[in-house]
XYZ file of C-alpha atoms in Angstrom:
446
model
C 116.292 105.609 53.394
C 119.425 103.823 52.095
C 120.056 103.905 48.348
C 120.441 100.833 46.122
C 123.836 100.661 44.394
C 125.160 98.351 41.702
C 128.932 98.037 41.814
C 131.427 96.627 39.324
C 129.359 97.077 36.172
C 132.423 98.291 34.290
C 135.326 96.696 36.168
C 133.676 93.402 36.947
C 134.672 93.830 40.597
C 132.118 93.239 43.409
C 132.684 96.723 44.787
C 129.798 96.445 47.283
C 131.429 93.412 48.889
C 134.795 95.179 48.902
C 133.299 98.263 50.579
C 131.460 96.083 53.138
C 134.739 94.393 54.011
C 136.534 97.698 54.363
C 133.734 99.109 56.546
C 133.759 96.035 58.755
C 137.369 96.777 59.591
C 136.610 100.477 60.026
C 133.753 99.685 62.455
C 135.879 97.644 64.878
C 136.271 100.650 67.248
C 132.480 101.120 67.107
C 131.946 97.488 68.112
C 134.319 97.989 71.024
C 132.257 100.954 72.226
C 129.084 98.854 71.985
C 130.717 96.180 74.112
C 131.778 98.794 76.680
C 128.275 100.236 76.733
C 126.893 96.809 77.635
C 129.465 96.389 80.398
C 128.734 99.813 81.880
C 124.962 99.262 81.730
C 125.384 95.950 83.566
C 127.410 97.793 86.213
C 124.732 100.491 86.564
C 122.090 97.787 87.005
C 124.281 96.067 89.588
C 124.758 99.227 91.655
C 121.015 99.905 91.438
C 120.344 96.374 92.704
C 122.701 96.921 95.635
C 120.906 100.172 96.506
C 117.518 98.450 96.426
C 118.716 95.690 98.722
C 120.198 98.273 101.073
C 116.761 99.914 101.252
C 115.278 96.516 102.126
C 117.791 96.178 104.958
C 116.815 99.603 106.275
C 113.137 98.604 106.293
C 113.939 95.386 108.158
C 116.034 97.329 110.687
C 113.311 99.936 111.101
C 110.818 97.220 112.019
C 113.068 96.334 114.973
C 114.224 99.828 115.949
C 111.162 101.042 117.878
C 109.925 99.744 121.200
C 106.483 99.000 119.760
C 107.989 97.232 116.755
C 110.449 95.152 118.737
C 108.149 94.271 121.617
C 105.723 92.024 119.757
C 102.617 90.936 121.627
C 99.579 88.809 120.901
C 96.117 88.929 122.415
C 93.982 85.968 123.397
C 90.431 85.481 124.670
C 88.881 82.533 126.490
C 85.521 83.147 124.761
C 85.435 83.264 120.963
C 82.557 85.774 120.982
C 85.018 88.409 122.256
C 87.862 88.635 119.758
C 90.985 90.429 120.997
C 93.737 91.654 118.682
C 96.846 93.763 119.237
C 96.582 97.026 117.288
C 99.353 99.181 118.762
C 101.861 99.582 121.576
C 100.924 97.106 124.272
C 102.313 95.343 127.321
C 101.716 91.992 129.051
C 98.506 91.991 131.119
C 95.197 90.180 131.623
C 91.635 91.517 131.951
C 88.149 90.215 132.680
C 85.775 91.500 130.001
C 81.993 91.180 130.335
C 79.542 92.258 127.613
C 76.003 93.201 128.644
C 74.747 94.738 125.387
C 75.960 94.956 121.810
C 75.879 98.207 119.878
C 73.039 98.223 117.352
C 71.744 100.416 114.547
C 68.065 101.421 114.426
C 65.643 99.452 112.249
C 62.142 100.768 111.614
C 59.301 99.158 109.614
C 56.337 100.864 107.950
C 52.742 99.582 107.895
C 52.356 96.400 105.747
C 51.104 96.863 102.166
C 49.549 94.402 99.725
C 51.886 95.397 96.874
C 55.321 96.924 96.445
C 54.655 98.175 92.916
C 51.166 99.704 93.189
C 50.652 103.421 93.822
C 49.936 104.062 97.507
C 47.824 107.140 96.837
C 49.663 109.049 99.568
C 51.207 112.473 99.166
C 53.087 114.812 101.448
C 56.608 115.051 102.854
C 58.679 112.666 104.933
C 61.235 114.263 107.256
C 64.113 112.118 108.504
C 66.751 113.059 111.095
C 69.670 110.802 112.030
C 71.051 111.623 115.465
C 72.093 115.260 115.736
C 72.459 115.608 111.971
C 70.519 117.948 109.734
C 67.038 116.715 108.773
C 66.272 115.726 105.194
C 62.874 116.127 103.562
C 61.547 113.691 100.971
C 58.581 114.577 98.768
C 56.006 111.780 98.462
C 53.647 111.759 95.436
C 50.313 109.943 95.230
C 51.686 107.829 92.377
C 54.660 106.593 94.421
C 54.889 102.891 95.189
C 56.547 101.332 98.219
C 59.603 100.637 96.050
C 59.674 104.269 94.853
C 59.690 105.545 98.431
C 62.496 103.136 99.386
C 64.548 104.471 96.469
C 63.926 108.099 97.471
C 64.954 107.417 101.075
C 68.092 105.569 99.995
C 69.182 108.457 97.763
C 68.377 111.194 100.293
C 71.987 111.506 101.470
C 71.138 110.589 105.065
C 73.178 107.872 106.825
C 70.562 105.152 106.334
C 69.316 102.609 103.821
C 65.820 101.535 102.791
C 64.449 98.373 101.228
C 61.192 96.458 100.799
C 60.775 93.220 102.777
C 58.256 90.539 101.752
C 57.052 88.230 104.550
C 55.209 85.831 102.265
C 51.912 87.693 102.188
C 52.611 91.406 102.614
C 55.276 93.999 101.802
C 56.881 96.289 104.371
C 59.275 99.198 103.990
C 62.382 98.809 106.171
C 64.561 101.812 107.053
C 67.897 100.935 108.673
C 70.569 103.228 110.061
C 74.087 102.758 108.725
C 75.723 103.585 112.065
C 75.219 101.898 115.413
C 75.018 103.686 118.760
C 72.358 105.571 120.692
C 73.586 108.861 119.233
C 72.524 107.661 115.781
C 68.813 107.148 116.538
C 66.484 107.984 113.628
C 63.345 110.125 113.943
C 60.611 110.402 111.292
C 58.129 113.190 110.586
C 55.259 112.194 108.272
C 53.396 115.236 106.931
C 50.093 114.693 105.033
C 50.208 110.889 105.067
C 50.967 107.939 107.330
C 53.376 105.124 106.526
C 53.704 104.022 110.135
C 57.417 104.821 110.475
C 56.899 107.151 113.443
C 56.053 104.341 115.830
C 58.404 102.383 118.074
C 61.380 100.993 116.092
C 61.656 97.251 115.692
C 65.278 97.624 116.813
C 66.414 100.707 118.706
C 69.811 102.306 118.202
C 71.918 101.523 121.261
C 75.479 101.589 122.565
C 77.540 98.575 123.499
C 77.702 98.145 127.272
C 80.586 96.260 128.847
C 82.827 96.110 131.868
C 86.577 95.568 131.991
C 87.716 94.333 135.391
C 84.406 95.615 136.748
C 84.765 99.112 135.265
C 81.609 99.944 133.239
C 81.883 101.646 129.866
C 79.907 102.203 126.674
C 80.897 102.387 123.008
C 78.906 103.313 119.918
C 80.270 100.340 117.959
C 81.184 96.746 118.702
C 84.828 97.453 117.839
C 86.209 98.609 121.181
C 89.576 100.337 120.964
C 91.475 102.280 123.604
C 89.947 100.545 126.597
C 92.890 98.139 126.790
C 96.156 99.803 125.658
C 97.174 98.683 122.175
C 94.311 96.203 121.915
C 91.023 96.134 120.014
C 88.056 94.054 121.167
C 85.475 92.833 118.655
C 82.184 92.098 120.444
C 79.806 89.599 118.830
C 77.533 88.353 121.631
C 75.686 89.691 124.688
C 75.832 88.399 128.270
C 79.254 86.787 127.987
C 82.429 87.040 130.069
C 85.946 86.314 128.863
C 89.493 86.483 130.153
C 91.552 88.565 127.733
C 95.334 88.231 127.988
C 98.170 90.124 126.318
C 101.389 88.107 126.110
C 104.755 88.398 124.400
C 104.789 86.998 120.877
C 108.241 85.484 120.552
C 107.471 83.970 117.149
C 106.580 87.367 115.667
C 109.847 88.834 116.975
C 111.863 85.963 115.547
C 110.208 86.488 112.159
C 111.295 90.127 112.189
C 114.851 89.149 113.118
C 114.819 86.477 110.398
C 113.645 89.101 107.878
C 116.590 91.280 108.909
C 118.983 88.355 108.419
C 117.531 87.668 104.957
C 117.847 91.313 103.911
C 121.443 91.440 105.159
C 122.425 88.246 103.343
C 120.796 89.439 100.118
C 123.244 92.333 100.159
C 126.225 90.060 100.799
C 125.200 87.609 98.059
C 124.595 90.385 95.549
C 127.850 92.162 96.368
C 129.893 88.966 96.115
C 128.247 88.003 92.822
C 128.688 91.408 91.210
C 132.235 92.142 92.366
C 133.638 88.635 92.756
C 134.443 88.670 96.459
C 134.975 85.524 98.494
C 134.922 82.389 96.344
C 132.591 83.906 93.738
C 133.718 85.060 90.294
C 132.567 88.551 89.322
C 129.469 88.446 87.129
C 129.957 92.052 85.990
C 133.368 92.856 84.510
C 133.123 96.581 85.266
C 132.480 95.850 88.966
C 135.174 93.222 89.505
C 136.786 94.023 92.865
C 134.745 97.243 93.048
C 135.833 99.383 95.993
C 132.404 100.957 96.546
C 130.807 97.539 96.974
C 133.639 96.353 99.195
C 133.410 99.389 101.475
C 129.624 99.010 101.668
C 129.915 95.390 102.768
C 132.655 96.256 105.255
C 130.562 99.032 106.796
C 127.556 96.832 107.606
C 129.789 93.925 108.633
C 131.476 95.997 111.337
C 128.095 96.813 112.865
C 127.418 93.136 113.551
C 130.445 92.688 115.791
C 130.723 96.085 117.479
C 129.506 96.794 121.011
C 126.137 98.549 121.018
C 126.300 101.892 122.898
C 124.402 101.989 126.187
C 124.570 98.233 126.824
C 126.300 96.521 129.747
C 126.637 93.056 131.162
C 126.343 89.820 129.224
C 124.453 91.106 126.197
C 126.348 93.935 124.490
C 126.731 92.737 120.883
C 124.420 91.099 118.376
C 126.672 88.062 118.496
C 125.954 87.654 122.213
C 122.293 86.863 121.418
C 122.917 84.587 118.428
C 123.472 86.957 115.482
C 126.893 86.472 113.918
C 128.634 86.129 110.553
C 130.098 83.038 108.907
C 133.269 82.702 106.797
C 131.525 84.190 103.743
C 130.375 87.233 105.686
C 126.749 86.122 105.771
C 124.637 86.681 108.851
C 123.300 83.640 110.679
C 120.785 83.382 113.499
C 121.050 80.967 116.399
C 117.376 80.850 117.439
C 118.096 78.837 120.578
C 120.597 81.445 121.741
C 118.154 84.284 120.986
C 115.362 82.519 122.871
C 117.632 81.947 125.860
C 118.655 85.621 125.904
C 115.030 86.793 125.694
C 114.157 84.528 128.598
C 117.160 85.484 130.733
C 117.149 89.267 130.240
C 114.507 90.644 127.831
C 115.306 94.251 128.742
C 118.962 93.842 127.795
C 118.005 92.266 124.467
C 115.582 95.118 123.820
C 118.357 97.673 124.347
C 120.483 95.867 121.765
C 117.901 96.547 119.071
C 115.748 99.524 120.030
C 116.487 103.232 119.680
C 114.501 104.807 122.530
C 115.815 107.508 124.859
C 113.127 106.652 127.420
C 114.895 103.384 128.179
C 118.397 104.761 127.583
C 118.901 102.756 124.406
C 120.539 103.661 121.100
C 120.233 100.218 119.557
C 122.070 98.480 116.737
C 119.187 98.927 114.303
C 119.574 102.700 114.339
C 123.219 102.230 113.392
C 122.231 100.016 110.459
C 119.674 102.570 109.271
C 122.290 105.338 109.431
C 124.809 103.157 107.598
C 122.338 102.473 104.780
C 121.778 106.213 104.377
C 125.537 106.748 104.107
C 125.912 103.850 101.674
C 122.917 104.217 99.387
C 120.386 106.910 100.307
C 122.066 110.251 100.935
C 122.969 112.589 98.072
C 126.689 111.892 98.582
C 126.314 108.225 99.545
C 128.846 105.645 98.359
C 126.638 103.767 95.902
C 124.986 106.898 94.559
C 128.390 108.385 93.790
C 129.379 105.153 92.030
C 126.139 105.095 90.078
C 126.563 108.734 89.058
C 130.098 108.043 87.840
C 128.862 105.107 85.770
C 126.101 107.289 84.382
C 128.620 109.887 83.208
C 130.787 107.152 81.669
C 127.736 105.762 79.882
C 126.924 109.201 78.474
C 130.497 109.655 77.223
C 130.320 106.289 75.486
C 127.010 107.242 73.884
C 128.535 110.500 72.650
C 131.635 108.699 71.347
C 129.465 106.154 69.565
C 127.337 108.843 67.908
C 130.423 110.778 66.745
C 132.162 107.664 65.437
C 128.984 106.463 63.734
C 128.786 109.763 61.869
C 132.453 109.348 60.894
C 131.697 105.824 59.589
C 128.979 107.206 57.346
C 131.442 109.747 55.917
C 134.100 107.085 55.335
C 131.618 104.818 53.556
C 130.541 107.713 51.350
C 134.193 108.369 50.466
C 134.756 104.705 49.593
C 131.725 104.665 47.330
C 132.812 107.883 45.627
C 136.291 106.458 44.956
C 134.978 103.190 43.571
C 132.444 105.076 41.501
C 135.270 107.155 40.036
C 137.194 103.940 39.370
C 134.215 102.460 37.546
C 133.897 105.629 35.472
C 137.576 105.474 34.490
C 137.416 101.761 33.671
C 134.276 102.317 31.635
C 136.012 105.088 29.665
C 139.012 102.840 28.916
C 136.692 100.020 27.948
C 134.938 102.295 25.478
C 138.260 103.445 24.003
C 139.439 99.855 23.681
C 136.239 98.864 21.953
C 136.619 101.754 19.499
C 140.194 100.761 18.623
C 139.098 97.183 18.129
C 136.327 98.277 15.810
C 138.744 100.462 13.810
C 141.159 97.571 13.442
C 138.408 95.275 12.315
C 137.198 97.794 9.741
C 140.711 98.323 8.292
C 141.307 94.597 7.856
C 138.174 94.133 5.790
C 139.192 96.662 3.050
């Protein structure tokens, strides 16, 4: 807690104001350190921003570096009751899909009752087995109501649910399996009472039955995966036939390429803004003309124009398919040129992007991913080294500030001690002067 001081009581001087003025001059070096701290922090934030945008570029490149990621496909169906969707690595093809039966879960109803809340007067045990699972046993008391039994079944831990259905005049207990498929049929064992659950189910558990190009198959659910490579079929209706086609999705591929372009240009814009390259003035003084940013931009720029290893013929660089840089170093996409290349030689375009030894491709995207690691990700990467150096500089400034701040406190204490001594001396002289004056006045009155 700072102390309250009253200066100049003896001398008449405003010593507090004088000391404040002196300390303001003394603190000029401290203010300079504060200014440097702000500059260095802005630089650290700038390098961190560059690293983040480099990571975004790597993600965009990764989305185009695999054969499954680059080769985008879409699935279509001529009948809306069979919904086809691409779920993995696929290839262009068409299939005739016919659905004979849908997969269903078992539903069983008990004997109708007049009330759902009156005691049934039944007691015993109800055994329930779902498929090949372990049976569960539920104890039924004579005071149990239909609702009580439904609750006990629902909390038994078996893969089923139970509820009470009212048809307008009577109440019936419904037990429904949670899983479809013939393997999930439910069996009941009523010991000491009869609810009527052991009879024929209202809906039997059954598998989906379908054919693909005449080949019969069954599934336990209506979500059919694996039958068509990379495609999932959602079945919603029986006795229907549909033509399912898998085709190239050029729009999806272009979106991925556009995302790569955006990520690349974010790096260029950020680098130019921070360091003041091109026609832009540096927004961060500490990073003006920064060599680490310049080398980072140069590294990814060279990858755009270089020949991709393993490619031959017309399409050997990204520029040959419509990806090139403008005067500011930003990447631009000529969609018409990309579309034409995909139409003329899709395999050659694939090799430009994809890293896959099975097709003899290294791909440009792998090179971008490696470059990002060297620039921003690895322990000794360019931007990490720059960030570490700024961190050390920031720590030195913090240490210098703390040391100088302590020195300022000592200097202020010294000033106050000196002025206090001055006030003491002045006060002493004032007292002596007053005494002499009093003596003179006394002598003159005799």
